[in-house]
Amino acid sequence: MTTTPNWADFQYEIYLNGMTGAVPRLPTDLTRLEELTEQRLGPGPVGYVAGSAGNGSTARANREALERRRIVPRMLRDVHERDLSVEVLGHRLPAPLALAPIGVLSIMHPEGESAAARAAAARGVPYILSSASSTPMEQVAEEMGDGQRWFQLYWAKDRDVTKSFLDRAKASGFTALVVTLDTPLLAWRPRDLDQAYLPFLHGVGTANYFSDPAFRAGLAKPVHEDPNAAVMHFVGMFADPAKTWPDLAFLRENWDGPIVLKGILHPDDARRAADAGMDGVVVSNHGGRQVAGSVAAADALPRVVEAVGDRISVLFDSGVRTGDDVFKALALGAEAVLVGRPYAYGLGLDGQAGVDHVIRCLLAELDLTLALSGHAGPATLTPDDLIEESA
Ligand SMILES: Cc1cc2nc3c(=O)[nH]c(=O)nc-3n(C[C@H](O)[C@H](O)[C@H](O)COP(=O)(O)O)c2cc1C
Ligand SMILES: CC(C)CC(=O)C(=O)O
């Protein structure tokens, strides 16, 4: 018997509200949110969120790879009762969705990560807090109550900072650790370069670092006396291009819960992750923000699933905008997907309510796409539910 929400109910809630003249405050086609956010917020913040590496070819490829795969619906299967819940990393999730880590969300809304995390917690969706958040992790954790929280780690050059982050995350009830490997350096991002806009240098501190005792110990002057020096210290140490696979042992020793490596695209790297005792990978190209010309995430997914799908969890992100995108990623073998930019736009347009809108639209559309294609839940999806159109 299903105990998970009937996500599709959102559809008739909207129609019924419409009888009293109330229409959704945001569009239900989430691909329209970027343009609206651009009109509402300045070009700097929106450019940073919407932008990507190089001329944007990776971000476009992410969309094309999902759109090129088409669903083949099946008929006359009993789908009247559906359950979207899945088991991921030892946790039962009400749906195969988590909010991806996004740094400095206060450029989108004054309540930044807190509002996004509250929205996720209210729907039971895991919230993955970025290391580079503009809100200290302790505050976000408190606002989430018993909501599921995972912590994304940028693996700092300074071991004391990494250790301090792990200790703080543990003490704040973050259960899984998501270690991002695809950002040892910030990529060449023309949209930000042309506006000379880097949020950290525009009055939005990464409070997660600035509030950290180990980070502050590395500063010559207190943050308030020389904020730019603090930002440049952050930029110089938040990640470490010298790290190699054996270094993972340090994280395994210092984190008891599940560890997931984010940014895996090659099956051999996925195998190395499993061999190193990791619990999962996120197949991701960082939403096209890191390697210009990179393989589309959805094209990398099947090979990774084939390599390690029977050993560790395989999650997916980069380019998910609709419920049918989620369906396709699951059919290709992902256990769950992370969504990034759409919820950042929802936040920018309507705070916590905007993030809630994005979660509900995605899951209502997923629920209906599953049902209309003959599936009562994610468990029955296989690659056979898709065909790939020639490019
Ligand atoms: C503005 C912005 C900031 C991001 N910050 C982080 C971050 O701090 N840590 C991280 O692991 N990924 C970060 N990401 C990448 C997302 O976690 C995710 O991989 C990506 O957004 C997924 O693609 P999508 O936006 O197409 O859904 C960021 C993405 C955006 C758009
Ligand atoms: C470089 C980080 C601090 C933020 C990030 O991951 C991103 O902008 O994509």
Short mmCIF file of C-alpha atoms and ligand atoms in Angstrom, two decimals:
data_model
loop_
_atom_site.label_atom_id
_atom_site.label_comp_id
_atom_site.label_asym_id
_atom_site.label_seq_id
_atom_site.Cartn_x
_atom_site.Cartn_y
_atom_site.Cartn_z
CA MET A 1 0.00 0.00 0.00
CA THR A 2 1.39 3.37 -0.93
CA THR A 3 2.33 5.76 1.83
CA THR A 4 3.96 8.30 -0.46
CA PRO A 5 2.12 11.39 -1.66
CA ASN A 6 0.00 11.27 -4.75
CA TRP A 7 2.15 13.76 -6.61
CA ALA A 8 -0.20 14.02 -9.57
CA ASP A 9 -2.87 15.59 -7.30
CA PHE A 10 -1.11 18.92 -7.85
CA GLN A 11 -2.67 18.97 -11.30
CA TYR A 12 -6.29 19.12 -10.06
CA GLU A 13 -5.32 21.33 -7.13
CA ILE A 14 -4.27 23.90 -9.72
CA TYR A 15 -7.47 23.51 -11.75
CA LEU A 16 -9.67 23.71 -8.63
CA ASN A 17 -7.86 26.78 -7.34
CA GLY A 18 -8.47 28.29 -10.76
CA MET A 19 -12.26 28.20 -10.03
CA THR A 20 -11.67 30.94 -7.47
CA GLY A 21 -9.48 32.88 -9.86
CA ALA A 22 -6.16 31.71 -8.40
CA VAL A 23 -3.59 30.70 -10.99
CA PRO A 24 -0.09 29.41 -10.20
CA ARG A 25 2.30 32.26 -9.44
CA LEU A 26 4.97 30.62 -11.60
CA PRO A 27 4.69 28.77 -14.92
CA THR A 28 4.23 25.01 -14.74
CA ASP A 29 6.59 24.53 -17.71
CA LEU A 30 9.83 24.92 -15.77
CA THR A 31 11.86 25.65 -18.89
CA ARG A 32 10.29 29.14 -18.79
CA LEU A 33 11.74 30.04 -15.40
CA GLU A 34 15.16 31.17 -16.61
CA GLU A 35 13.78 33.93 -18.79
CA LEU A 36 11.47 35.18 -16.02
CA THR A 37 14.32 35.19 -13.51
CA GLU A 38 16.43 37.17 -15.93
CA GLN A 39 13.72 39.83 -16.12
CA ARG A 40 13.42 39.96 -12.32
CA LEU A 41 17.04 39.82 -11.16
CA GLY A 42 20.13 41.55 -12.48
CA PRO A 43 22.25 40.09 -15.29
CA GLY A 44 25.13 39.29 -12.92
CA PRO A 45 23.36 36.80 -10.64
CA VAL A 46 21.29 35.26 -13.43
CA GLY A 47 24.34 35.04 -15.68
CA TYR A 48 26.18 33.19 -12.95
CA VAL A 49 23.37 30.67 -12.44
CA ALA A 50 22.37 30.21 -16.08
CA GLY A 51 25.88 30.36 -17.47
CA SER A 52 28.17 27.48 -18.27
CA ALA A 53 31.65 26.68 -19.50
CA GLY A 54 32.96 27.83 -22.87
CA ASN A 55 30.35 28.59 -25.48
CA GLY A 56 27.71 26.55 -23.68
CA SER A 57 28.01 23.43 -25.83
CA THR A 58 28.04 21.05 -22.85
CA ALA A 59 24.89 22.54 -21.35
CA ARG A 60 23.18 22.28 -24.75
CA ALA A 61 24.41 18.70 -25.19
CA ASN A 62 22.89 17.79 -21.81
CA ARG A 63 19.47 18.86 -23.05
CA GLU A 64 19.89 17.27 -26.48
CA ALA A 65 20.94 13.92 -24.98
CA LEU A 66 17.77 13.83 -22.89
CA GLU A 67 15.51 15.04 -25.69
CA ARG A 68 17.03 12.61 -28.21
CA ARG A 69 15.78 9.74 -26.05
CA ARG A 70 12.06 9.20 -26.50
CA ILE A 71 9.67 7.31 -24.25
CA VAL A 72 7.81 4.29 -25.64
CA PRO A 73 4.57 4.15 -23.59
CA ARG A 74 2.95 0.81 -22.76
CA MET A 75 -0.83 0.28 -22.44
CA LEU A 76 -3.26 -1.70 -20.29
CA ARG A 77 -1.12 -2.10 -17.23
CA ASP A 78 -2.72 -1.38 -13.88
CA VAL A 79 -1.34 2.03 -12.84
CA HIS A 80 -4.23 3.26 -10.70
CA GLU A 81 -2.15 3.07 -7.54
CA ARG A 82 1.36 4.39 -7.79
CA ASP A 83 4.35 4.70 -5.50
CA LEU A 84 7.26 6.90 -6.51
CA SER A 85 9.34 6.16 -3.43
CA VAL A 86 12.84 4.73 -3.80
CA GLU A 87 15.56 3.46 -1.49
CA VAL A 88 18.78 5.46 -1.90
CA LEU A 89 21.89 5.22 0.29
CA GLY A 90 19.92 3.47 3.00
CA HIS A 91 17.14 6.08 3.06
CA ARG A 92 13.60 5.78 1.78
CA LEU A 93 12.88 8.83 -0.35
CA PRO A 94 9.30 9.81 -1.24
CA ALA A 95 10.40 10.24 -4.86
CA PRO A 96 13.61 9.75 -6.86
CA LEU A 97 14.64 13.41 -6.50
CA ALA A 98 17.08 15.53 -4.50
CA LEU A 99 17.98 19.21 -4.73
CA ALA A 100 21.52 19.57 -6.14
CA PRO A 101 24.12 21.57 -4.21
CA ILE A 102 24.20 25.18 -5.41
CA GLY A 103 26.57 27.66 -3.81
CA VAL A 104 25.84 31.25 -2.71
CA LEU A 105 22.08 31.04 -3.18
CA SER A 106 21.60 34.40 -1.49
CA ILE A 107 22.33 35.95 -4.90
CA MET A 108 18.90 34.60 -5.84
CA HIS A 109 16.96 35.44 -2.67
CA PRO A 110 17.80 36.93 0.74
CA GLU A 111 16.79 33.69 2.47
CA GLY A 112 19.03 31.69 0.10
CA GLU A 113 19.81 28.13 1.14
CA SER A 114 17.49 28.32 4.17
CA ALA A 115 14.41 28.82 2.00
CA ALA A 116 15.43 26.09 -0.45
CA ALA A 117 16.20 23.66 2.37
CA ARG A 118 12.89 24.33 4.10
CA ALA A 119 11.01 23.67 0.85
CA ALA A 120 12.84 20.38 0.34
CA ALA A 121 12.32 19.29 3.95
CA ALA A 122 8.59 20.03 3.78
CA ARG A 123 8.23 17.58 0.85
CA GLY A 124 10.65 14.98 2.25
CA VAL A 125 13.10 15.61 -0.60
CA PRO A 126 16.79 15.50 0.39
CA TYR A 127 18.57 18.83 0.30
CA ILE A 128 22.26 18.75 -0.60
CA LEU A 129 23.89 21.77 0.99
CA SER A 130 26.85 23.24 -0.91
CA SER A 131 30.15 23.80 0.88
CA ALA A 132 30.05 27.25 -0.70
CA SER A 133 26.69 28.19 0.81
CA SER A 134 25.98 31.74 1.85
CA THR A 135 24.40 30.40 5.05
CA PRO A 136 26.33 28.46 7.71
CA MET A 137 25.47 24.77 7.65
CA GLU A 138 24.37 24.80 11.30
CA GLN A 139 21.65 27.35 10.51
CA VAL A 140 20.39 25.43 7.47
CA ALA A 141 20.31 22.21 9.51
CA GLU A 142 18.27 23.87 12.24
CA GLU A 143 15.75 25.23 9.77
CA MET A 144 15.29 21.78 8.21
CA GLY A 145 14.10 20.09 11.41
CA ASP A 146 14.18 16.36 10.70
CA GLY A 147 14.39 16.92 6.91
CA GLN A 148 16.94 14.82 5.07
CA ARG A 149 20.18 16.67 4.60
CA TRP A 150 23.27 15.65 2.70
CA PHE A 151 26.44 17.71 2.66
CA GLN A 152 28.42 18.53 -0.50
CA LEU A 153 32.11 18.81 0.12
CA TYR A 154 34.57 20.85 -1.86
CA TRP A 155 37.74 19.07 -0.92
CA ALA A 156 39.95 21.90 0.34
CA LYS A 157 43.71 22.15 0.02
CA ASP A 158 43.81 22.70 3.75
CA ARG A 159 43.20 19.39 5.54
CA ASP A 160 42.15 21.20 8.75
CA VAL A 161 39.35 22.97 6.88
CA THR A 162 38.14 19.70 5.34
CA LYS A 163 38.22 17.99 8.74
CA SER A 164 36.41 20.90 10.35
CA PHE A 165 33.68 20.78 7.66
CA LEU A 166 33.23 17.04 8.16
CA ASP A 167 32.97 17.46 11.94
CA ARG A 168 30.50 20.33 11.64
CA ALA A 169 28.39 18.43 9.09
CA LYS A 170 28.29 15.36 11.31
CA ALA A 171 27.31 17.41 14.35
CA SER A 172 24.55 19.11 12.34
CA GLY A 173 22.91 15.84 11.27
CA PHE A 174 24.00 15.66 7.64
CA THR A 175 23.83 11.97 6.77
CA ALA A 176 25.48 11.51 3.36
CA LEU A 177 28.61 13.18 2.03
CA VAL A 178 28.66 14.24 -1.63
CA VAL A 179 32.24 14.93 -2.71
CA THR A 180 32.47 17.03 -5.87
CA LEU A 181 35.45 16.04 -8.02
CA ASP A 182 34.83 17.99 -11.22
CA THR A 183 35.74 21.41 -9.86
CA PRO A 184 39.40 21.32 -8.83
CA LEU A 185 39.56 24.70 -10.60
CA LEU A 186 36.88 27.11 -11.71
CA ALA A 187 36.32 26.66 -15.46
CA TRP A 188 36.48 29.32 -18.19
CA ARG A 189 33.01 30.87 -17.98
CA PRO A 190 32.63 33.63 -20.57
CA ARG A 191 29.27 34.92 -19.36
CA ASP A 192 30.75 35.67 -15.92
CA LEU A 193 34.07 36.86 -17.34
CA ASP A 194 32.42 39.30 -19.73
CA GLN A 195 30.53 40.89 -16.85
CA ALA A 196 33.50 40.46 -14.50
CA TYR A 197 30.99 38.96 -12.07
CA LEU A 198 32.00 36.42 -9.46
CA PRO A 199 29.35 36.34 -6.71
CA PHE A 200 31.88 35.85 -3.94
CA LEU A 201 33.42 39.22 -4.82
CA HIS A 202 30.05 40.97 -4.92
CA GLY A 203 29.21 41.15 -1.27
CA VAL A 204 27.96 37.58 -0.96
CA GLY A 205 30.27 35.78 1.40
CA THR A 206 30.49 32.02 1.59
CA ALA A 207 29.41 32.10 5.23
CA ASN A 208 30.05 28.39 5.53
CA TYR A 209 33.77 29.14 5.18
CA PHE A 210 33.79 32.54 6.84
CA SER A 211 32.21 31.07 9.97
CA ASP A 212 34.67 28.18 10.09
CA PRO A 213 37.40 28.39 12.75
CA ALA A 214 39.95 26.42 10.67
CA PHE A 215 39.31 28.66 7.64
CA ARG A 216 39.61 31.83 9.72
CA ALA A 217 42.86 30.62 11.22
CA GLY A 218 44.39 30.90 7.72
CA LEU A 219 43.51 34.59 7.32
CA ALA A 220 45.96 37.42 8.03
CA LYS A 221 43.10 39.75 9.05
CA PRO A 222 39.53 39.06 10.27
CA VAL A 223 36.97 38.75 7.45
CA HIS A 224 35.27 42.08 8.27
CA GLU A 225 38.59 43.96 8.10
CA ASP A 226 39.55 42.64 4.67
CA PRO A 227 36.64 40.80 2.99
CA ASN A 228 38.32 40.65 -0.44
CA ALA A 229 41.39 38.96 1.03
CA ALA A 230 39.05 36.43 2.68
CA VAL A 231 37.35 35.76 -0.67
CA MET A 232 40.68 35.32 -2.46
CA HIS A 233 41.79 32.94 0.29
CA PHE A 234 38.59 30.96 -0.29
CA VAL A 235 39.09 30.91 -4.07
CA GLY A 236 42.66 29.70 -3.62
CA MET A 237 41.92 26.87 -1.23
CA PHE A 238 38.32 25.62 -1.64
CA ALA A 239 39.46 22.84 -3.99
CA ASP A 240 42.70 21.07 -4.73
CA PRO A 241 43.90 20.08 -8.21
CA ALA A 242 46.68 17.97 -6.65
CA LYS A 243 44.31 15.33 -5.21
CA THR A 244 44.43 11.74 -6.53
CA TRP A 245 42.48 8.54 -5.86
CA PRO A 246 44.50 7.35 -2.84
CA ASP A 247 43.55 10.61 -1.04
CA LEU A 248 39.99 9.28 -0.74
CA ALA A 249 41.15 7.15 2.19
CA PHE A 250 41.23 10.33 4.32
CA LEU A 251 37.56 10.99 3.66
CA ARG A 252 36.59 7.35 4.24
CA GLU A 253 38.40 7.45 7.60
CA ASN A 254 36.74 10.67 8.66
CA TRP A 255 33.15 10.07 7.55
CA ASP A 256 31.04 7.19 8.87
CA GLY A 257 28.02 7.61 6.61
CA PRO A 258 27.64 7.06 2.88
CA ILE A 259 30.04 8.89 0.53
CA VAL A 260 29.06 9.71 -3.04
CA LEU A 261 31.47 11.05 -5.67
CA LYS A 262 29.92 13.76 -7.84
CA GLY A 263 31.12 14.48 -11.36
CA ILE A 264 31.84 10.93 -12.59
CA LEU A 265 31.51 10.42 -16.36
CA HIS A 266 33.87 7.56 -17.21
CA PRO A 267 33.06 3.94 -16.28
CA ASP A 268 36.64 3.34 -15.10
CA ASP A 269 36.35 6.23 -12.64
CA ALA A 270 33.09 4.73 -11.40
CA ARG A 271 34.87 1.40 -10.85
CA ARG A 272 37.65 3.17 -8.96
CA ALA A 273 35.02 4.83 -6.77
CA ALA A 274 33.51 1.45 -5.92
CA ASP A 275 36.95 -0.06 -5.32
CA ALA A 276 37.78 2.81 -2.95
CA GLY A 277 34.79 1.94 -0.76
CA MET A 278 32.55 4.74 -1.95
CA ASP A 279 28.80 4.20 -1.72
CA GLY A 280 27.76 5.92 -4.90
CA VAL A 281 28.49 8.28 -7.76
CA VAL A 282 26.63 11.16 -9.34
CA VAL A 283 26.95 11.03 -13.11
CA SER A 284 27.20 14.74 -13.77
CA ASN A 285 29.08 17.34 -15.76
CA HIS A 286 28.16 20.05 -13.26
CA GLY A 287 25.34 21.26 -15.49
CA GLY A 288 27.83 21.99 -18.27
CA ARG A 289 29.71 24.49 -16.10
CA GLN A 290 33.10 22.81 -16.02
CA VAL A 291 34.42 21.04 -19.14
CA ALA A 292 33.37 22.79 -22.33
CA GLY A 293 32.86 20.13 -24.99
CA SER A 294 32.29 17.39 -22.39
CA VAL A 295 30.18 14.32 -23.04
CA ALA A 296 26.52 14.92 -22.19
CA ALA A 297 25.68 13.48 -18.79
CA ALA A 298 22.81 11.33 -20.16
CA ASP A 299 25.18 9.85 -22.77
CA ALA A 300 27.67 8.93 -20.03
CA LEU A 301 25.04 7.39 -17.75
CA PRO A 302 24.46 3.96 -19.40
CA ARG A 303 28.17 3.06 -19.37
CA VAL A 304 28.52 3.99 -15.71
CA VAL A 305 25.41 2.00 -14.79
CA GLU A 306 26.78 -0.99 -16.65
CA ALA A 307 30.13 -0.69 -14.86
CA VAL A 308 28.95 -0.27 -11.25
CA GLY A 309 25.15 -0.27 -11.09
CA ASP A 310 25.13 -3.61 -9.28
CA ARG A 311 27.73 -2.48 -6.71
CA ILE A 312 26.97 1.11 -5.69
CA SER A 313 24.29 3.78 -6.11
CA VAL A 314 24.26 5.68 -9.38
CA LEU A 315 22.64 9.10 -9.25
CA PHE A 316 22.34 11.58 -12.10
CA ASP A 317 22.21 15.30 -12.80
CA SER A 318 22.79 17.91 -15.52
CA GLY A 319 19.99 19.11 -17.73
CA VAL A 320 16.92 17.81 -15.90
CA ARG A 321 14.06 20.24 -16.50
CA THR A 322 10.90 18.14 -16.74
CA GLY A 323 9.24 15.04 -15.31
CA ASP A 324 9.95 13.14 -18.52
CA ASP A 325 13.67 13.97 -18.14
CA VAL A 326 13.56 12.31 -14.72
CA PHE A 327 11.75 9.30 -16.25
CA LYS A 328 14.48 8.98 -18.90
CA ALA A 329 17.36 9.16 -16.41
CA LEU A 330 15.70 6.48 -14.28
CA ALA A 331 15.08 4.29 -17.33
CA LEU A 332 18.78 4.59 -18.17
CA GLY A 333 19.55 3.18 -14.73
CA ALA A 334 19.87 6.11 -12.31
CA GLU A 335 18.41 5.47 -8.83
CA ALA A 336 17.48 9.12 -8.42
CA VAL A 337 18.19 12.49 -10.01
CA LEU A 338 19.38 15.83 -8.71
CA VAL A 339 17.90 19.01 -10.11
CA GLY A 340 19.91 22.23 -10.10
CA ARG A 341 19.10 25.48 -11.88
CA PRO A 342 15.27 25.15 -11.99
CA TYR A 343 14.98 25.33 -8.21
CA ALA A 344 17.46 28.23 -8.07
CA TYR A 345 15.15 30.12 -10.46
CA GLY A 346 12.10 29.15 -8.38
CA LEU A 347 13.90 30.54 -5.36
CA GLY A 348 14.77 33.75 -7.20
CA LEU A 349 11.18 34.26 -8.31
CA ASP A 350 9.22 33.28 -5.21
CA GLY A 351 11.48 32.18 -2.34
CA GLN A 352 10.52 28.98 -0.51
CA ALA A 353 7.17 28.84 -2.34
CA GLY A 354 9.00 28.99 -5.67
CA VAL A 355 11.20 26.02 -4.76
CA ASP A 356 8.14 24.13 -3.58
CA HIS A 357 6.47 24.87 -6.92
CA VAL A 358 9.46 23.43 -8.81
CA ILE A 359 9.49 20.24 -6.71
CA ARG A 360 5.73 19.72 -7.12
CA CYS A 361 5.71 20.40 -10.87
CA LEU A 362 8.58 18.01 -11.53
CA LEU A 363 7.09 15.22 -9.43
CA ALA A 364 3.52 15.67 -10.68
CA GLU A 365 4.79 15.49 -14.23
CA LEU A 366 6.95 12.46 -13.42
CA ASP A 367 4.00 10.70 -11.76
CA LEU A 368 1.77 11.32 -14.79
CA THR A 369 4.48 10.37 -17.29
CA LEU A 370 5.04 7.10 -15.44
CA ALA A 371 1.31 6.33 -15.31
CA LEU A 372 0.65 7.26 -18.92
CA SER A 373 3.57 5.09 -20.00
CA GLY A 374 2.37 2.06 -18.06
CA HIS A 375 4.46 2.24 -14.88
CA ALA A 376 3.16 2.29 -11.30
CA GLY A 377 6.57 3.46 -10.04
CA PRO A 378 10.24 3.73 -10.92
CA ALA A 379 10.98 0.06 -10.18
CA THR A 380 9.70 -1.25 -13.52
CA LEU A 381 11.66 1.18 -15.73
CA THR A 382 14.33 -0.24 -18.01
CA PRO A 383 16.29 1.08 -21.02
CA ASP A 384 13.72 -0.72 -23.15
CA ASP A 385 11.24 2.03 -22.27
CA LEU A 386 13.25 4.42 -24.45
CA ILE A 387 14.38 4.60 -28.01
CA GLU A 388 17.21 6.84 -29.09
CA GLU A 389 16.62 8.95 -32.14
CA SER A 390 19.61 9.36 -34.37
CA ALA A 391 21.35 12.69 -33.78
C1 LIG B 1 24.85 28.54 -9.71
C2 LIG B 1 25.34 27.14 -9.52
C3 LIG B 1 26.16 26.85 -8.45
C4 LIG B 1 26.59 25.56 -8.21
N1 LIG B 1 27.32 25.29 -7.10
C5 LIG B 1 27.70 24.03 -6.86
C6 LIG B 1 28.38 23.72 -5.66
O1 LIG B 1 28.62 24.58 -4.82
N2 LIG B 1 28.77 22.43 -5.50
C7 LIG B 1 28.50 21.43 -6.41
O2 LIG B 1 28.88 20.29 -6.22
N3 LIG B 1 27.82 21.71 -7.54
C8 LIG B 1 27.41 22.97 -7.76
N4 LIG B 1 26.68 23.23 -8.89
C9 LIG B 1 26.33 22.13 -9.81
C10 LIG B 1 24.99 21.47 -9.39
O3 LIG B 1 25.13 20.77 -8.19
C11 LIG B 1 24.51 20.48 -10.44
O4 LIG B 1 25.52 19.56 -10.75
C12 LIG B 1 24.02 21.15 -11.73
O5 LIG B 1 23.40 22.38 -11.48
C13 LIG B 1 23.07 20.21 -12.43
O6 LIG B 1 22.68 20.70 -13.65
P1 LIG B 1 21.30 21.51 -13.91
O7 LIG B 1 21.51 22.87 -13.35
O8 LIG B 1 21.25 21.49 -15.39
O9 LIG B 1 20.18 20.75 -13.25
C14 LIG B 1 26.23 24.53 -9.12
C15 LIG B 1 25.40 24.82 -10.21
C16 LIG B 1 24.93 26.09 -10.40
C17 LIG B 1 23.99 26.36 -11.54
C1 LIG B 2 32.91 27.08 -7.87
C2 LIG B 2 31.97 26.87 -6.75
C3 LIG B 2 32.32 27.63 -5.53
C4 LIG B 2 30.54 27.02 -7.12
C5 LIG B 2 30.18 26.10 -8.24
O1 LIG B 2 30.25 24.91 -8.12
C6 LIG B 2 29.72 26.62 -9.50
O2 LIG B 2 29.65 27.84 -9.68
O3 LIG B 2 29.41 25.81 -10.40
#
